[in-house]
Amino acid sequence: DYAEIPKTPEEEHAAQAAGESLMGYVLEHPIRSVQEGLAMAHTRIEDLLQTLHDKGIGIVIMSGVDDPVFQTEKMTKWLTQK
């Protein structure tokens, strides 16, 4: 749950600035924003990483302790299954 993640005032400020920047981009480029959002929604990061690996491109994945999005256990499990 994201509400449980503590945030510093600096992180709050950065998040607000990023949100404002995003909204400005969306308002300036509405069609492109929708197209980019749909493209991201249909992209599987695992497939992209596998393609890069197959081409001989080394990949390093860093995740923070208790990262709710890129959980270390899940990333390790996925990487060791390949």
C-alpha positions as a printed NumPy array, in Angstrom:
array([[  0.   ,   0.   ,   0.   ],
       [  1.538,   3.277,  -1.1  ],
       [  0.021,   5.202,   1.802],
       [  2.348,   3.327,   4.165],
       [  5.532,   4.527,   2.443],
       [  7.009,   7.483,   4.369],
       [  7.902,  10.519,   2.283],
       [ 10.187,  13.422,   3.092],
       [  9.131,  17.002,   2.296],
       [ 11.658,  16.977,  -0.551],
       [ 10.088,  13.84 ,  -2.022],
       [  6.627,  15.381,  -1.723],
       [  7.852,  18.503,  -3.534],
       [  9.509,  16.446,  -6.275],
       [  6.341,  14.376,  -6.741],
       [  4.217,  17.502,  -7.01 ],
       [  6.595,  19.059,  -9.553],
       [  6.619,  15.837, -11.59 ],
       [  2.819,  15.711, -11.563],
       [  2.568,  19.307, -12.723],
       [  5.104,  18.646, -15.474],
       [  3.177,  15.567, -16.589],
       [ -0.11 ,  17.455, -16.71 ],
       [  1.518,  20.207, -18.759],
       [  2.817,  17.627, -21.229],
       [ -0.57 ,  15.912, -21.484],
       [ -2.363,  19.211, -22.058],
       [  0.179,  20.254, -24.689],
       [  0.226,  16.86 , -26.47 ],
       [ -3.099,  15.106, -25.745],
       [ -3.109,  12.667, -28.679],
       [  0.549,  11.75 , -28.292],
       [  0.019,  11.258, -24.542],
       [ -2.79 ,   8.776, -25.117],
       [ -0.747,   6.904, -27.743],
       [  2.28 ,   6.741, -25.439],
       [  0.155,   5.593, -22.509],
       [ -1.397,   2.819, -24.567],
       [  2.018,   1.734, -25.829],
       [  3.346,   1.528, -22.269],
       [  0.283,  -0.41 , -21.136],
       [  0.922,  -3.05 , -23.797],
       [  4.659,  -3.333, -23.163],
       [  6.029,  -6.177, -21.11 ],
       [  9.283,  -5.227, -19.435],
       [ 10.252,  -8.887, -19.227],
       [ 10.085,  -9.187, -23.029],
       [ 12.158,  -6.044, -23.504],
       [ 14.819,  -7.259, -21.085],
       [ 14.919, -10.674, -22.754],
       [ 15.348,  -9.078, -26.194],
       [ 18.251,  -6.969, -24.942],
       [ 19.813, -10.001, -23.244],
       [ 19.477, -12.042, -26.452],
       [ 21.357,  -9.302, -28.306],
       [ 24.206,  -9.555, -25.809],
       [ 23.365,  -6.365, -23.964],
       [ 24.058,  -6.693, -20.256],
       [ 21.363,  -5.538, -17.883],
       [ 21.633,  -4.445, -14.265],
       [ 18.47 ,  -4.142, -12.227],
       [ 18.602,  -2.267,  -8.956],
       [ 15.785,  -2.247,  -6.475],
       [ 15.54 ,  -0.746,  -3.042],
       [ 14.873,  -2.705,   0.096],
       [ 11.106,  -3.175,   0.454],
       [ 10.473,  -1.539,  -2.959],
       [  6.739,  -2.1  ,  -3.559],
       [  7.006,  -1.833,  -7.356],
       [ 10.222,  -3.677,  -8.225],
       [ 10.291,  -6.216,  -5.419],
       [ 13.707,  -7.813,  -5.087],
       [ 12.298, -11.3  ,  -4.568],
       [ 10.111, -11.121,  -7.677],
       [ 12.896,  -9.668,  -9.822],
       [ 15.366, -12.337,  -8.659],
       [ 12.837, -15.11 ,  -9.3  ],
       [ 12.077, -13.808, -12.781],
       [ 15.746, -13.364, -13.704],
       [ 16.768, -16.82 , -12.504],
       [ 13.97 , -18.503, -14.492],
       [ 15.411, -17.335, -17.815]])
